[in-house]
């Protein structure tokens, strides 16, 4: 792996970890917001029957709460994680366009389904996260088609080669 990929990998990992820490910190406000325990503490309600205090809440629920009410760092976490994943896919499948196209297509479908799932939420943060998922999913789908066409052109498909 060359130094330019290592630098990008390091920067993406740093931004991803920084945004995880910031999202986790912002989501810890759920401890004090007892009115949101029923709506934002989804994983805690699955694991236990009731929440007695704010410290009974699962750490995963902090991310849900932060995504609903403080969307900047969750969006940063999503985009840097997607960039990190795409960079790792590019390095792994550099000369295999069909694998790259397939993986990017699956990633785009996951982003579209996450955006669809978030479309029902009335909060501003979930709306911003939904728009981010749909936008990045569109870009990932375009890159998937690009690598698919690149694969078809290198394998001399008659109607695509010029």
GROMACS .gro file of N, CA, C and O in nm, residues 37-38 41-52 56:
model
   60
   37UNK      N    1  -3.648   0.870   2.715
   37UNK     CA    2  -3.607   0.731   2.742
   37UNK      C    3  -3.694   0.631   2.666
   37UNK      O    4  -3.644   0.532   2.616
   38UNK      N    5  -3.819   0.658   2.653
   38UNK     CA    6  -3.908   0.566   2.583
   38UNK      C    7  -3.886   0.564   2.433
   38UNK      O    8  -3.900   0.461   2.368
   41UNK      N    9  -3.425   0.516   2.383
   41UNK     CA   10  -3.355   0.403   2.445
   41UNK      C   11  -3.413   0.271   2.393
   41UNK      O   12  -3.465   0.189   2.469
   42UNK      N   13  -3.401   0.248   2.264
   42UNK     CA   14  -3.459   0.129   2.201
   42UNK      C   15  -3.387   0.002   2.244
   42UNK      O   16  -3.451  -0.099   2.274
   43UNK      N   17  -3.255   0.003   2.243
   43UNK     CA   18  -3.180  -0.118   2.277
   43UNK      C   19  -3.188  -0.153   2.425
   43UNK      O   20  -3.187  -0.269   2.462
   44UNK      N   21  -3.199  -0.052   2.509
   44UNK     CA   22  -3.213  -0.078   2.652
   44UNK      C   23  -3.348  -0.142   2.681
   44UNK      O   24  -3.358  -0.232   2.764
   45UNK      N   25  -3.453  -0.096   2.612
   45UNK     CA   26  -3.585  -0.154   2.636
   45UNK      C   27  -3.594  -0.298   2.586
   45UNK      O   28  -3.674  -0.375   2.638
   46UNK      N   29  -3.513  -0.335   2.489
   46UNK     CA   30  -3.509  -0.474   2.443
   46UNK      C   31  -3.438  -0.561   2.546
   46UNK      O   32  -3.481  -0.672   2.577
   47UNK      N   33  -3.329  -0.508   2.602
   47UNK     CA   34  -3.247  -0.587   2.695
   47UNK      C   35  -3.310  -0.600   2.834
   47UNK      O   36  -3.297  -0.703   2.899
   48UNK      N   37  -3.376  -0.495   2.880
   48UNK     CA   38  -3.436  -0.501   3.013
   48UNK      C   39  -3.580  -0.452   3.006
   48UNK      O   40  -3.622  -0.389   2.910
   49UNK      N   41  -3.655  -0.478   3.112
   49UNK     CA   42  -3.798  -0.446   3.110
   49UNK      C   43  -3.824  -0.297   3.130
   49UNK      O   44  -3.910  -0.241   3.067
   50UNK      N   45  -3.749  -0.233   3.219
   50UNK     CA   46  -3.772  -0.090   3.242
   50UNK      C   47  -3.642  -0.022   3.279
   50UNK      O   48  -3.546  -0.085   3.321
   51UNK      N   49  -3.644   0.109   3.265
   51UNK     CA   50  -3.527   0.191   3.299
   51UNK      C   51  -3.556   0.260   3.432
   51UNK      O   52  -3.651   0.337   3.443
   52UNK      N   53  -3.475   0.230   3.531
   52UNK     CA   54  -3.493   0.290   3.663
   52UNK      C   55  -3.422   0.425   3.675
   52UNK      O   56  -3.474   0.518   3.735
   56UNK      N   57  -2.888   0.321   3.360
   56UNK     CA   58  -2.928   0.188   3.311
   56UNK      C   59  -2.932   0.183   3.158
   56UNK      O   60  -2.948   0.076   3.101
   0.00000   0.00000   0.00000
